[in-house]
Coordinates of C-alpha atoms in Angstrom, one line a residue:
M1 CA 0.3 -0.1 -0.2
L2 CA 1.2 3.8 -0.1
S3 CA 3.0 5.6 2.5
V4 CA 4.3 8.2 3.0
I5 CA 8.7 7.8 4.6
R6 CA 9.7 11.1 5.8
V7 CA 9.0 15.0 4.6
H8 CA 11.2 18.0 4.2
L9 CA 12.0 21.6 2.6
P10 CA 14.5 22.6 0.7
S11 CA 14.7 26.0 2.7
E12 CA 13.0 26.1 6.2
I13 CA 12.7 29.9 6.2
P14 CA 9.6 30.4 3.9
I15 CA 9.5 34.0 1.4
V16 CA 6.4 36.2 -0.2
G17 CA 6.5 35.7 -3.5
C18 CA 8.5 32.7 -3.2
E19 CA 7.1 29.0 -3.9
L20 CA 6.9 26.2 -1.4
T21 CA 7.8 22.8 -2.7
P22 CA 8.3 20.0 -0.6
Y23 CA 10.3 16.9 -0.9
V24 CA 7.8 14.1 -0.3
L25 CA 9.5 10.3 -0.4
V26 CA 7.3 7.8 -1.1
R27 CA 7.2 3.9 -0.4
R28 CA 5.1 2.7 -3.6
P29 CA 3.4 -0.1 -3.1
D30 CA 5.8 -2.4 -5.2
K31 CA 8.1 -1.3 -1.6
T32 CA 10.1 1.3 -4.1
A33 CA 10.7 4.2 -3.1
A34 CA 10.2 7.7 -5.1
T35 CA 9.2 11.3 -4.7
D36 CA 6.9 11.0 -8.6
D37 CA 3.5 12.8 -6.5
V38 CA 0.4 10.7 -6.6
P39 CA -2.4 12.6 -7.0
E40 CA -6.2 11.9 -6.9
S41 CA -6.8 12.2 -10.3
A42 CA -4.8 9.4 -11.0
P43 CA -4.5 7.0 -7.9
L44 CA -1.9 3.8 -7.0
D45 CA -3.7 1.1 -6.3
G46 CA -6.6 2.7 -5.3
Y47 CA -5.3 5.3 -3.2
F48 CA -3.8 9.2 -3.6
L49 CA -1.7 11.2 -1.7
R50 CA -4.0 14.3 -0.1
Y51 CA -2.6 17.8 0.6
R52 CA -3.0 20.8 2.8
W53 CA -1.3 24.2 3.9
Y54 CA -2.1 25.9 7.0
R55 CA -1.1 29.1 8.9
V56 CA -1.0 29.0 12.1
Q57 CA -1.7 31.7 13.9
S58 CA -1.6 32.1 17.9
D59 CA -2.7 35.3 19.5
K60 CA 0.5 37.1 19.4
K61 CA 1.7 38.1 15.9
V62 CA 5.4 38.9 15.1
T63 CA 7.1 41.8 13.1
I64 CA 9.7 41.1 10.9
C65 CA 13.3 43.4 11.2
S66 CA 13.7 44.9 7.8
V67 CA 17.6 44.0 7.8
H68 CA 18.0 40.8 9.5
P69 CA 14.0 39.0 7.9
T70 CA 14.4 35.4 10.1
E71 CA 14.6 37.9 13.6
Q72 CA 11.5 39.7 15.5
A73 CA 11.6 43.6 15.3
T74 CA 12.1 45.3 18.1
L75 CA 12.7 49.2 16.8
Q76 CA 10.5 51.0 14.3
C77 CA 12.3 54.2 13.3
V78 CA 8.9 56.4 13.5
F79 CA 10.1 59.0 10.4
C80 CA 9.3 56.4 8.5
S81 CA 6.3 54.4 9.5
K82 CA 4.8 58.0 8.8
R83 CA 5.4 57.1 5.7
R84 CA 4.1 54.6 3.7
A85 CA 6.5 53.6 1.1
L86 CA 9.1 54.1 4.2
V87 CA 6.8 51.6 6.5
A88 CA 8.7 48.0 5.5
K89 CA 11.4 49.8 5.7
S90 CA 11.4 50.8 9.4
Y91 CA 12.1 47.9 11.2
H92 CA 15.1 46.5 12.7
C93 CA 15.7 43.8 15.9
S94 CA 18.1 46.1 17.8
P95 CA 19.6 48.8 18.0
K96 CA 22.5 47.5 16.8
C97 CA 21.0 46.1 13.5
F98 CA 19.7 50.1 13.6
T99 CA 23.1 52.3 14.0
D100 CA 25.1 49.2 11.2
A101 CA 22.7 50.3 9.0
W102 CA 22.4 54.3 9.8
Q103 CA 24.5 55.2 6.9
H104 CA 22.2 53.5 4.2
H105 CA 18.6 53.9 5.7
K106 CA 19.8 58.2 6.4
T107 CA 19.8 57.5 2.4
L108 CA 15.8 56.5 2.6
H109 CA 14.9 59.9 4.5
E110 CA 17.0 62.3 2.3
R111 CA 14.7 61.2 -0.6
A112 CA 11.7 61.2 1.2
A113 CA 12.0 64.3 3.4
A114 CA 13.6 66.0 -0.6
E115 CA 9.6 64.6 -2.0
N116 CA 7.4 65.7 1.2
G117 CA 9.9 68.5 3.1
N118 CA 12.0 67.8 5.9
E119 CA 10.7 66.6 9.5
E120 CA 12.3 66.0 12.7
D121 CA 13.4 62.0 12.7
E122 CA 12.9 59.6 15.2
L123 CA 13.5 56.1 16.7
T124 CA 11.2 54.2 18.4
R125 CA 11.9 51.2 20.4
F126 CA 9.3 48.6 21.9
N127 CA 9.9 45.6 24.0
S128 CA 8.5 42.6 24.7
T129 CA 5.3 43.7 26.6
G130 CA 4.5 46.9 24.5
S131 CA 6.2 49.4 27.0
G132 CA 9.0 51.6 27.0
V133 CA 10.5 53.8 23.6
L134 CA 13.8 54.5 22.8
A135 CA 13.8 57.8 20.9
S136 CA 15.9 60.1 18.8
T137 CA 16.4 63.2 17.0
L138 CA 18.5 62.1 13.9
S139 CA 21.1 64.5 13.0
G140 CA 23.7 62.3 10.6
S141 CA 24.7 60.5 13.6
M142 CA 23.7 58.2 16.3
S143 CA 25.4 59.3 19.9
N144 CA 22.4 60.8 21.7
L145 CA 20.0 57.7 21.4
T146 CA 18.3 58.1 25.0
L147 CA 15.4 56.0 26.7
A148 CA 12.0 57.7 27.6
N149 CA 10.6 55.0 30.2
N150 CA 6.4 55.9 28.8
G151 CA 6.0 56.6 25.4
P152 CA 4.0 55.9 23.8
T153 CA 1.9 52.5 22.6
P154 CA 4.4 51.1 19.7
F155 CA 3.8 50.5 16.6
Y156 CA 2.6 47.1 15.1
P157 CA -0.3 45.4 13.9
S158 CA -2.4 44.6 15.7
S159 CA -2.4 41.3 17.0
I160 CA -4.9 37.9 16.6
T161 CA -7.1 37.4 19.3
Q162 CA -8.0 33.3 18.9
K163 CA -11.1 31.7 20.8
N164 CA -9.9 29.7 23.5
G165 CA -6.0 31.5 23.9
G166 CA -4.9 28.4 21.7
E167 CA -3.4 28.1 18.4
T168 CA -5.9 28.7 15.5
L169 CA -5.0 26.8 11.4
I170 CA -6.4 28.7 8.8
E171 CA -5.5 26.5 5.7
V172 CA -4.5 28.8 2.8
G173 CA -3.5 25.8 0.2
G174 CA -4.5 22.6 -1.1
S175 CA -2.0 21.3 -3.3
K176 CA 1.5 20.2 -2.9
T177 CA 2.8 23.7 -3.9
Y178 CA 1.7 27.4 -2.1
T179 CA 3.1 30.0 -2.5
P180 CA 3.6 32.4 1.2
T181 CA 1.4 35.8 0.5
A182 CA 1.5 38.7 2.4
D183 CA -1.2 37.9 4.8
D184 CA 1.7 35.4 6.1
I185 CA 4.2 37.0 7.1
G186 CA 5.3 36.9 11.0
Y187 CA 3.5 33.6 10.9
V188 CA 4.5 29.5 10.7
L189 CA 3.0 27.6 8.2
K190 CA 2.0 23.9 8.5
F191 CA 2.2 21.2 5.7
E192 CA -0.1 18.4 5.7
C193 CA 0.9 15.2 3.5
V194 CA -1.9 12.3 4.3
V195 CA -2.6 9.2 2.3
A196 CA -6.2 8.8 1.8
N197 CA -8.5 6.1 0.1
A198 CA -10.0 6.9 -3.8
E199 CA -13.6 5.9 -3.3
T200 CA -13.7 6.4 0.6
K201 CA -11.5 10.9 0.7
Q202 CA -10.6 8.8 4.5
F203 CA -7.4 9.6 5.5
V204 CA -5.1 5.8 5.6
G205 CA -3.2 6.0 8.9
H206 CA -1.8 9.7 10.2
P207 CA -0.8 12.5 8.4
S208 CA 3.1 13.5 8.0
T209 CA 3.9 17.1 9.2
I210 CA 6.8 19.9 9.1
L211 CA 6.5 23.1 10.8
T212 CA 7.7 26.8 9.0
S213 CA 10.0 29.1 10.5
R214 CA 8.5 32.4 10.2
V215 CA 7.2 33.3 6.6
I216 CA 9.1 36.9 5.8
P217 CA 8.7 39.3 3.3
A218 CA 10.9 39.6 0.3
P219 CA 13.1 42.8 0.7
S220 CA 13.0 45.5 -1.5
P221 CA 16.3 47.1 -2.9
S222 CA 15.9 50.9 -3.5
P223 CA 14.0 51.7 -6.7
R224 CA 17.2 52.2 -9.0
R225 CA 16.9 55.4 -10.9
L226 CA 17.1 56.5 -14.8
I227 CA 19.4 60.1 -14.1
P228 CA 19.3 62.1 -17.0
V229 CA 23.2 62.8 -18.5
N230 CA 22.5 65.0 -22.4
G231 CA 19.9 67.6 -20.6
A232 CA 17.3 66.3 -22.7
D233 CA 14.2 66.1 -20.5
V234 CA 13.4 62.4 -20.0
M235 CA 11.9 60.5 -16.9
G236 CA 14.0 60.4 -14.1
H237 CA 12.2 57.1 -11.5
L238 CA 12.0 53.5 -13.4
D239 CA 7.8 53.8 -13.2
Q240 CA 5.8 51.1 -12.6
D241 CA 2.4 52.8 -14.5
G242 CA 5.3 54.5 -16.6
R243 CA 8.5 54.4 -19.8
I244 CA 10.8 55.5 -18.7
Q245 CA 12.3 56.7 -22.5
S246 CA 11.4 59.6 -24.3
A247 CA 9.4 59.4 -27.8
G248 CA 12.2 58.1 -30.2
S249 CA 14.5 56.4 -28.0
F250 CA 14.9 52.9 -26.5
T251 CA 16.4 51.3 -23.9
V252 CA 18.5 48.6 -22.8
L253 CA 19.8 46.2 -20.9
S254 CA 22.6 44.0 -19.6
Y255 CA 22.7 41.7 -16.5
N256 CA 25.1 38.9 -15.6
I257 CA 22.0 36.6 -13.6
M258 CA 25.0 34.5 -12.3
S259 CA 23.1 31.0 -12.4
D260 CA 21.8 28.4 -10.3
T261 CA 25.1 25.7 -11.3
S262 CA 27.3 29.2 -9.9
A263 CA 25.6 30.5 -6.4
S264 CA 27.8 28.0 -4.5
S265 CA 27.5 28.6 -0.7
D266 CA 31.0 27.6 -0.5
L267 CA 31.8 31.1 -2.1
Y268 CA 29.0 32.9 -1.3
S269 CA 28.9 31.9 2.6
Y270 CA 28.3 35.6 3.6
C271 CA 24.7 36.3 1.6
P272 CA 21.8 33.1 3.4
P273 CA 21.1 30.4 1.8
W274 CA 17.4 31.0 1.9
A275 CA 18.5 34.3 -0.4
L276 CA 20.8 32.2 -2.4
S277 CA 18.0 29.3 -2.9
W278 CA 16.7 29.9 -7.0
P279 CA 13.3 29.9 -5.9
Y280 CA 14.0 33.2 -3.9
R281 CA 17.1 34.5 -6.6
R282 CA 14.4 34.0 -9.7
Q283 CA 11.5 35.8 -8.3
N284 CA 13.7 38.9 -7.1
L285 CA 15.5 38.5 -10.4
L286 CA 12.1 39.0 -12.7
R287 CA 11.3 41.2 -10.5
E288 CA 14.3 43.6 -11.2
I289 CA 14.3 42.8 -15.3
V290 CA 10.8 43.3 -15.2
G291 CA 10.6 46.6 -12.6
Y292 CA 13.1 47.8 -15.6
R293 CA 10.7 47.9 -18.1
A294 CA 13.6 48.2 -20.7
D295 CA 12.7 47.4 -24.7
V296 CA 16.1 45.3 -25.0
V297 CA 17.2 42.9 -22.5
C298 CA 20.6 41.3 -22.6
L299 CA 20.5 38.4 -19.6
Q300 CA 24.0 36.0 -19.6
E301 CA 24.4 33.0 -17.1
V302 CA 20.8 31.5 -18.2
Q303 CA 20.7 27.9 -17.9
S304 CA 18.7 26.8 -20.6
D305 CA 16.0 24.9 -18.7
H306 CA 15.7 28.5 -16.7
F307 CA 15.4 30.0 -19.5
H308 CA 12.4 28.1 -21.2
E309 CA 10.9 27.3 -18.2
I310 CA 11.0 30.3 -16.3
F311 CA 12.8 33.5 -18.5
A312 CA 11.2 32.9 -21.5
P313 CA 7.3 32.8 -20.9
E314 CA 7.8 34.9 -17.4
L315 CA 8.6 37.6 -19.7
D316 CA 5.7 36.6 -22.6
K317 CA 3.9 38.0 -20.4
H318 CA 5.3 41.6 -19.7
G319 CA 5.3 41.5 -24.1
Y320 CA 8.8 40.3 -24.5
Q321 CA 9.7 37.7 -27.6
A322 CA 12.5 35.7 -26.6
L323 CA 16.2 34.2 -28.5
Y324 CA 18.4 32.7 -26.9
K325 CA 22.0 30.9 -27.9
R326 CA 23.6 28.4 -25.3
K327 CA 26.8 27.5 -25.0
T328 CA 28.6 25.0 -26.4
N329 CA 29.3 21.1 -24.0
E330 CA 32.7 20.0 -25.8
V331 CA 34.5 21.5 -21.8
L332 CA 31.7 21.2 -20.2
S333 CA 30.1 18.6 -18.9
G334 CA 26.8 16.9 -17.5
S335 CA 23.5 18.2 -18.2
T336 CA 22.8 20.1 -21.1
S337 CA 19.5 21.7 -19.8
V338 CA 22.3 23.2 -17.1
I339 CA 24.4 24.9 -19.5
D340 CA 24.0 28.5 -19.2
G341 CA 23.5 30.9 -22.6
C342 CA 23.0 34.1 -23.6
A343 CA 19.8 34.9 -23.8
T344 CA 17.8 38.6 -26.3
F345 CA 14.0 39.9 -24.8
F346 CA 12.4 42.6 -27.0
R347 CA 9.3 44.3 -26.5
R348 CA 7.3 42.6 -29.4
D349 CA 5.3 46.4 -28.9
R350 CA 9.2 48.6 -30.0
F351 CA 11.1 46.0 -32.8
S352 CA 10.2 43.8 -34.4
H353 CA 13.0 40.7 -35.3
V354 CA 15.1 40.0 -38.3
K355 CA 18.3 38.4 -38.3
K356 CA 20.1 36.4 -35.7
Y357 CA 23.6 35.2 -35.9
D358 CA 25.2 32.5 -33.0
V359 CA 28.6 33.2 -32.8
E360 CA 30.2 29.4 -31.5
F361 CA 33.7 30.7 -30.4
N362 CA 35.3 26.8 -30.5
K363 CA 34.1 26.8 -34.2
A364 CA 36.3 29.7 -34.9
A365 CA 38.9 28.2 -32.8
Q366 CA 38.6 24.8 -35.1
S367 CA 38.9 26.8 -38.3
L368 CA 41.8 29.0 -36.8
T369 CA 44.2 25.5 -35.4
E370 CA 43.9 24.0 -38.6
A371 CA 44.5 27.5 -40.5
I372 CA 47.7 28.8 -38.7
I373 CA 48.7 26.0 -35.9
P374 CA 51.6 22.9 -37.0
H375 CA 49.7 19.9 -36.8
T376 CA 52.1 19.3 -33.8
Q377 CA 50.9 21.3 -31.4
K378 CA 46.6 21.4 -32.6
R379 CA 45.1 19.3 -29.6
T380 CA 47.4 21.4 -27.6
A381 CA 45.9 24.7 -29.7
L382 CA 42.7 23.2 -28.9
N383 CA 43.0 22.4 -25.1
R384 CA 43.6 26.3 -24.4
L385 CA 40.9 28.0 -27.4
V386 CA 38.2 25.9 -26.7
K387 CA 36.8 27.6 -23.5
D388 CA 32.2 26.8 -24.7
N389 CA 31.7 30.5 -24.6
I390 CA 29.6 32.3 -27.4
A391 CA 27.9 35.4 -28.0
L392 CA 24.7 35.8 -30.1
I393 CA 23.8 39.1 -32.6
V394 CA 20.7 40.2 -33.0
V395 CA 18.7 42.8 -35.8
L396 CA 15.9 44.1 -35.4
E397 CA 13.8 47.1 -36.8
A398 CA 12.1 49.8 -34.3
K399 CA 8.9 50.6 -34.7
F400 CA 9.4 54.1 -33.6
G401 CA 11.4 56.9 -34.9
N402 CA 13.2 60.5 -34.3
Q403 CA 10.3 62.1 -36.6
P404 CA 6.7 60.9 -37.5
T405 CA 7.7 59.6 -40.9
D406 CA 12.1 58.8 -41.5
P407 CA 13.5 61.9 -44.4
S408 CA 14.9 58.1 -46.0
G409 CA 12.2 56.8 -46.2
K410 CA 14.3 53.5 -45.0
R411 CA 14.0 51.2 -42.3
Q412 CA 15.9 52.1 -38.1
L413 CA 17.8 48.3 -38.2
I414 CA 19.0 48.1 -35.1
C415 CA 22.3 45.2 -34.3
V416 CA 22.7 43.7 -30.5
A417 CA 25.3 41.7 -29.8
N418 CA 25.4 39.7 -26.0
T419 CA 28.3 37.8 -25.4
H420 CA 29.9 36.4 -21.9
V421 CA 33.7 36.7 -22.4
N422 CA 36.3 33.9 -21.2
V423 CA 36.5 33.7 -17.0
Q424 CA 39.4 32.4 -16.7
Q425 CA 41.7 35.5 -15.6
E426 CA 44.9 33.5 -16.9
L427 CA 44.2 33.4 -20.6
K428 CA 44.4 36.8 -21.2
D429 CA 45.1 35.6 -25.2
V430 CA 41.8 33.5 -25.4
K431 CA 39.6 36.5 -23.8
L432 CA 41.3 39.2 -26.9
W433 CA 41.1 36.7 -29.5
Q434 CA 37.3 35.9 -28.5
V435 CA 36.6 40.0 -28.2
H436 CA 38.4 40.1 -31.4
T437 CA 36.8 37.3 -33.1
L438 CA 33.5 39.2 -32.2
L439 CA 34.3 42.0 -33.4
K440 CA 35.2 41.2 -36.4
G441 CA 31.4 38.9 -37.6
L442 CA 29.6 43.1 -36.5
E443 CA 31.9 44.2 -38.8
K444 CA 31.1 41.9 -41.5
I445 CA 27.8 43.2 -40.4
A446 CA 27.9 46.8 -40.7
A447 CA 29.9 46.6 -44.5
S448 CA 26.4 45.2 -45.0
A449 CA 23.5 48.2 -43.5
D450 CA 23.2 51.5 -42.6
I451 CA 22.1 49.9 -38.9
P452 CA 23.7 51.2 -35.1
M453 CA 25.5 48.1 -33.2
L454 CA 25.5 48.0 -29.1
V455 CA 27.8 45.1 -27.7
C456 CA 26.6 44.1 -24.2
G457 CA 27.6 41.2 -22.1
D458 CA 30.2 40.8 -19.5
F459 CA 33.0 40.4 -21.3
N460 CA 34.9 39.1 -18.3
T461 CA 38.2 41.9 -18.0
L462 CA 38.8 45.0 -16.6
P463 CA 39.3 48.9 -18.1
G464 CA 42.4 49.1 -19.5
S465 CA 43.1 46.0 -20.8
A466 CA 44.4 44.4 -23.9
P467 CA 40.0 43.5 -24.7
H468 CA 38.9 47.2 -23.6
T469 CA 41.0 49.0 -25.0
L470 CA 40.5 47.0 -28.8
L471 CA 36.8 47.8 -27.9
V472 CA 37.2 51.6 -27.1
M473 CA 40.1 52.3 -29.2
G474 CA 39.8 49.9 -32.2
K475 CA 43.5 49.0 -31.6
V476 CA 46.3 47.8 -29.3
D477 CA 49.3 49.2 -28.4
P478 CA 52.0 47.0 -29.1
L479 CA 53.7 47.3 -25.5
H480 CA 50.2 46.4 -23.8
P481 CA 51.1 44.1 -21.2
D482 CA 48.6 41.9 -22.0
L483 CA 50.4 41.1 -25.6
M484 CA 52.5 39.2 -24.1
V485 CA 50.5 35.9 -22.9
D486 CA 51.0 34.5 -26.5
P487 CA 52.2 31.4 -26.3
L488 CA 50.0 30.0 -29.6
N489 CA 51.0 33.2 -31.3
I490 CA 47.3 33.2 -32.3
L491 CA 47.3 37.9 -31.9
R492 CA 50.2 38.3 -34.2
P493 CA 51.3 40.1 -36.2
H494 CA 49.9 42.8 -33.3
T495 CA 48.8 45.4 -36.4
K496 CA 45.4 42.6 -36.9
L497 CA 44.1 43.1 -33.7
T498 CA 42.1 46.3 -35.5
H499 CA 38.5 46.9 -36.5
Q500 CA 36.6 50.8 -37.6
L501 CA 33.6 50.2 -35.7
P502 CA 33.7 53.5 -33.4
L503 CA 32.2 51.4 -29.8
V504 CA 32.0 54.2 -27.0
S505 CA 30.9 52.5 -23.9
A506 CA 27.7 54.0 -22.5
Y507 CA 28.9 54.5 -18.9
T508 CA 31.4 57.2 -19.6
S509 CA 28.4 59.2 -20.3
F510 CA 28.8 59.9 -16.6
V511 CA 32.1 61.8 -17.1
R512 CA 32.2 63.1 -20.3
S513 CA 28.6 65.1 -19.6
V514 CA 28.8 68.8 -19.3
M515 CA 28.5 69.9 -15.6
G516 CA 26.1 71.1 -13.8
L517 CA 23.6 68.6 -14.6
G518 CA 23.4 67.4 -10.6
L519 CA 25.5 64.1 -12.4
E520 CA 28.6 64.9 -8.9
Q521 CA 27.0 62.0 -7.1
H522 CA 26.6 59.7 -10.3
R523 CA 30.5 60.3 -10.9
R524 CA 32.1 59.7 -7.7
R525 CA 30.7 55.6 -8.3
M526 CA 32.5 56.6 -11.0
D527 CA 36.9 55.6 -11.6
L528 CA 37.9 58.9 -13.4
N529 CA 41.0 57.6 -14.8
T530 CA 38.7 54.7 -16.9
N531 CA 36.0 56.2 -17.1
E532 CA 34.3 53.8 -15.8
P533 CA 32.3 52.3 -13.2
L534 CA 34.3 51.4 -10.0
F535 CA 32.8 48.0 -10.0
T536 CA 29.5 46.0 -11.9
N537 CA 31.0 42.7 -9.6
C538 CA 30.8 43.5 -6.1
T539 CA 31.8 40.1 -3.8
R540 CA 34.2 39.5 -1.6
E541 CA 37.3 38.5 -2.8
F542 CA 36.6 40.8 -5.8
I543 CA 35.6 44.2 -6.7
G544 CA 36.0 45.7 -10.0
T545 CA 34.3 46.7 -13.9
H546 CA 33.5 43.5 -16.1
D547 CA 29.9 44.5 -17.7
Y548 CA 29.3 47.3 -19.9
I549 CA 27.0 48.2 -22.8
F550 CA 29.5 49.6 -26.0
Y551 CA 27.4 51.5 -28.8
T552 CA 28.7 53.4 -31.9
A553 CA 28.9 56.5 -31.5
D554 CA 28.4 57.5 -35.0
T555 CA 24.7 56.5 -34.7
L556 CA 23.9 56.6 -31.1
M557 CA 23.9 59.7 -28.2
V558 CA 22.8 58.0 -24.6
E559 CA 20.3 59.9 -23.4
S560 CA 20.1 58.6 -19.4
L561 CA 21.7 55.3 -17.7
L562 CA 20.5 54.0 -14.8
E563 CA 22.3 55.0 -11.8
L564 CA 24.9 53.0 -10.2
L565 CA 25.1 51.4 -6.6
D566 CA 26.9 52.7 -3.9
E567 CA 29.8 50.2 -2.7
D568 CA 29.0 51.1 1.0
G569 CA 25.3 50.4 0.4
L570 CA 26.7 47.0 -0.7
R571 CA 28.5 46.4 2.1
K572 CA 26.1 46.3 4.7
D573 CA 25.2 42.6 3.6
T574 CA 29.3 42.2 3.1
A575 CA 28.8 41.7 -0.9
L576 CA 26.9 40.5 -3.6
P577 CA 25.2 38.4 -3.7
S578 CA 22.6 39.2 -1.0
P579 CA 19.0 39.8 -0.1
E580 CA 18.3 42.3 -1.9
W581 CA 20.0 41.8 -5.2
S582 CA 19.8 37.9 -6.2
S583 CA 23.3 38.4 -8.6
N584 CA 27.0 38.9 -7.6
H585 CA 26.6 41.4 -10.6
I586 CA 24.6 44.6 -11.4
A587 CA 22.3 45.1 -14.2
L588 CA 23.3 48.3 -16.6
L589 CA 21.0 50.4 -18.3
A590 CA 21.6 52.8 -20.2
E591 CA 18.4 54.6 -22.9
F592 CA 19.4 55.9 -26.4
R593 CA 18.2 57.8 -29.4
C594 CA 19.3 57.5 -33.0
M595 CA 21.2 60.3 -34.6
P596 CA 20.0 61.4 -37.5
R597 CA 20.8 60.0 -41.0
T598 CA 23.3 61.7 -43.2
R599 CA 22.9 61.8 -46.5
R600 CA 25.2 59.7 -48.7

């Protein structure tokens, strides 16, 4: 007969909006153990599994710390409590928690004060009985906290009175999977699984149950603003209800989302396990990506199974068409479904698909070794060059224009390249060769059409490196130190390391723009030696820039840029990934406008 051996949850901490799917191990009638579901619609030898989810409600609801969501809150910032948009950020588990978070937290006050006028900031502390207040006027420091013994009533949600003073189970779900809602915050959930008779519906034996920790809200980082860089009058916020670009412009997002196979708890031990789990990261990444409302989205490290099962169908709901190129698997082993690749999405109401090119650097390596490598060195050469990296090039036709009708009568085409260059830092020759190979492919497309170009991705190379120099300068100095690493002589003669595309890195606009646009704060997040962001990748072991959006400066101009993140704000969670930001990279986004065509 069917029986349940055990149940457990991959993560005991439930988060609002993240699916909970327990692991249920059953013994089948033939005595074998399996995790397959046995629903009422397909009973096994007359028996099926019935599932129930309950919210365990007692006589007290617990408020959760906004910084450490697994901890109970004992403090609330009164300034935030009076503003609906900031209430979720107002709770803290201890004075130290609030003090440590103050540098980041006070920016919320500054933004709110700028919008609503300055008001007195206070900090209110509640003890377990609801009496006592820790009040303070915050003026940039936390040195003047004082205790007031007889303060106002704590600002906690109304408690729920239970009949008979005991616990009450509120049924919230009747299937194996349950997604916690905001109503569950602060409560424990109970999962129940029991074998039932298909005819009588009677239960057989005792239910197997498991309790979760208290449900916590999904952390919500402060929205990143879109910053005008050329004086144009554009909307400065990414708004859920409206477009972020002005007429005739379009936005492009580039983001390495960090694949699940890369999200190792050994590498990112500072990130809470629940925040590193794929169910949480998936939900958080989708929320972030959809929230940017970009017209073109270039993602890297998208696993094949996640593209087909999650990103393509979910972004389709928001009006995006999806294209994908998985990495090749000559080096990578295991299931091809978890191999990652590059995914490019575009809004169907803004663009139509014209052509797609797949670039496999492995194929280029085969051709190169056949052409220039002696037969005795071919195996060694292929072992060095074959790394499974790829690029995805998409040609799109715009459904909008700078003017009501284009005087030239030509279609407005845009070419978008999305790539993820080899990660191994010691293979400087391979990185440069991959970038040069991609650029030569793009040159061929440019020669066949008058077309603006965007080159996006994770190039795994720092500003000033040979690949970066080639991209933005069109050539590499023969004395560049990176050229010293070339055991196969694939970079010689150095004079061949050129291209004719007038590429510029979009984020240099923060430095190159005229003063007086209020960009000083954003320039502080730039490296003025390289004119690139101080970082786009921030872990405990590494901080630096690896991600870029390049554009052809003779056909496109930058209107605005997504603001960069501040390192101090990220370091409160040690580094990336974190509960707020679910990748080890940050997203880059630029708004472009096609420049008027010149008559030829």
